[in-house]
C-alpha atoms as one frame of an Amber mdcrd trajectory, in Angstrom:
protein
 -42.204 -35.426 -22.826 -45.225 -34.236 -20.815 -46.313 -30.615 -20.753 -46.115
 -28.647 -17.561 -48.978 -29.186 -15.558 -51.234 -26.223 -15.192 -51.230 -26.324
 -11.173 -47.425 -25.275 -11.180 -47.908 -21.934 -12.983 -48.958 -19.065 -10.860
 -51.050 -16.320 -12.532 -51.248 -12.822 -11.414 -53.758 -10.091 -13.053 -51.638
  -7.244 -11.981 -48.697  -8.771 -13.190 -47.010  -7.480  -9.459 -45.435 -10.750
  -7.576 -47.307 -11.433  -3.950 -45.037 -11.153  -1.161 -44.411 -14.912  -0.716
 -42.904 -15.138  -4.347 -39.556 -17.036  -4.370 -36.257 -15.585  -4.908 -36.148
 -17.209  -8.514 -38.835 -17.175 -11.112 -39.223 -18.204 -14.668 -41.435 -16.255
 -16.899 -44.048 -18.241 -18.662 -46.027 -15.489 -20.146 -45.798 -16.282 -23.992
 -43.663 -18.810 -23.596 -40.664 -16.701 -22.667 -39.033 -19.616 -20.286 -36.436
 -16.759 -19.007 -34.990 -17.283 -15.411 -34.666 -14.157 -13.499 -34.084 -12.786
 -10.188 -37.346 -11.775  -8.514 -37.410  -7.837  -8.109 -33.886  -7.468  -9.626
 -32.829  -3.847  -9.723 -30.869  -4.683 -12.784 -33.769  -5.774 -14.992 -37.187
  -4.184 -15.468 -38.474  -7.713 -16.433 -37.791  -8.990 -13.101 -40.729  -6.955
 -11.548 -43.708  -8.609 -12.577 -45.037 -11.449 -14.795 -48.578 -12.513 -15.640
 -47.521 -16.337 -15.530 -44.707 -17.596 -13.815 -43.161 -20.672 -11.747 -40.719
 -19.700  -8.944 -38.092 -21.261  -7.391 -35.882 -21.192  -4.323 -32.751 -21.846
  -6.354 -31.162 -21.887  -9.691 -30.435 -25.600  -9.965 -34.229 -26.540  -8.713
 -35.443 -24.394 -11.977 -33.328 -26.072 -14.319 -33.998 -29.477 -12.470 -37.854
 -28.864 -12.646 -37.549 -27.863 -16.635 -35.460 -30.941 -17.650 -37.973 -33.250
 -16.314 -40.316 -31.666 -18.874 -37.748 -31.472 -21.790 -38.093 -27.707 -21.840
 -35.006 -25.428 -22.221 -34.547 -21.831 -20.156 -32.240 -19.317 -20.583 -30.973
 -17.310 -17.923 -31.671 -13.438 -17.967 -28.574 -11.878 -19.253 -29.092  -8.731
 -16.615 -30.422 -10.712 -13.788 -27.833 -13.220 -13.827 -25.053 -11.712 -15.482
 -21.849 -14.392 -15.521 -18.689 -12.638 -13.838
C-alpha cells in the first residue's frame, strides 16, 4: 500500500502540542506509531511529540492507518484496558 502522505503528519519543533491538537494522537517520531491520549496525566510520552497525526476518536485513528496498511499500537498507560 501507499506510504502515509506527508501532509497528514504534523511537526512541532518544541515537541509541545498546540492548543488545537485533537484528543488522540499517534506518535510518528522514529516510526513509533503508538496511539496516546493527548496530555494524559498517566503517561509522560503523551505530553509531546515532534511528529504526530491527531484524531478525534480511537476508531478514526485505526481506520486511518488501515488505509495505509500500517499497524499502530495502543499506549499501555494512556489506554489501559479495564
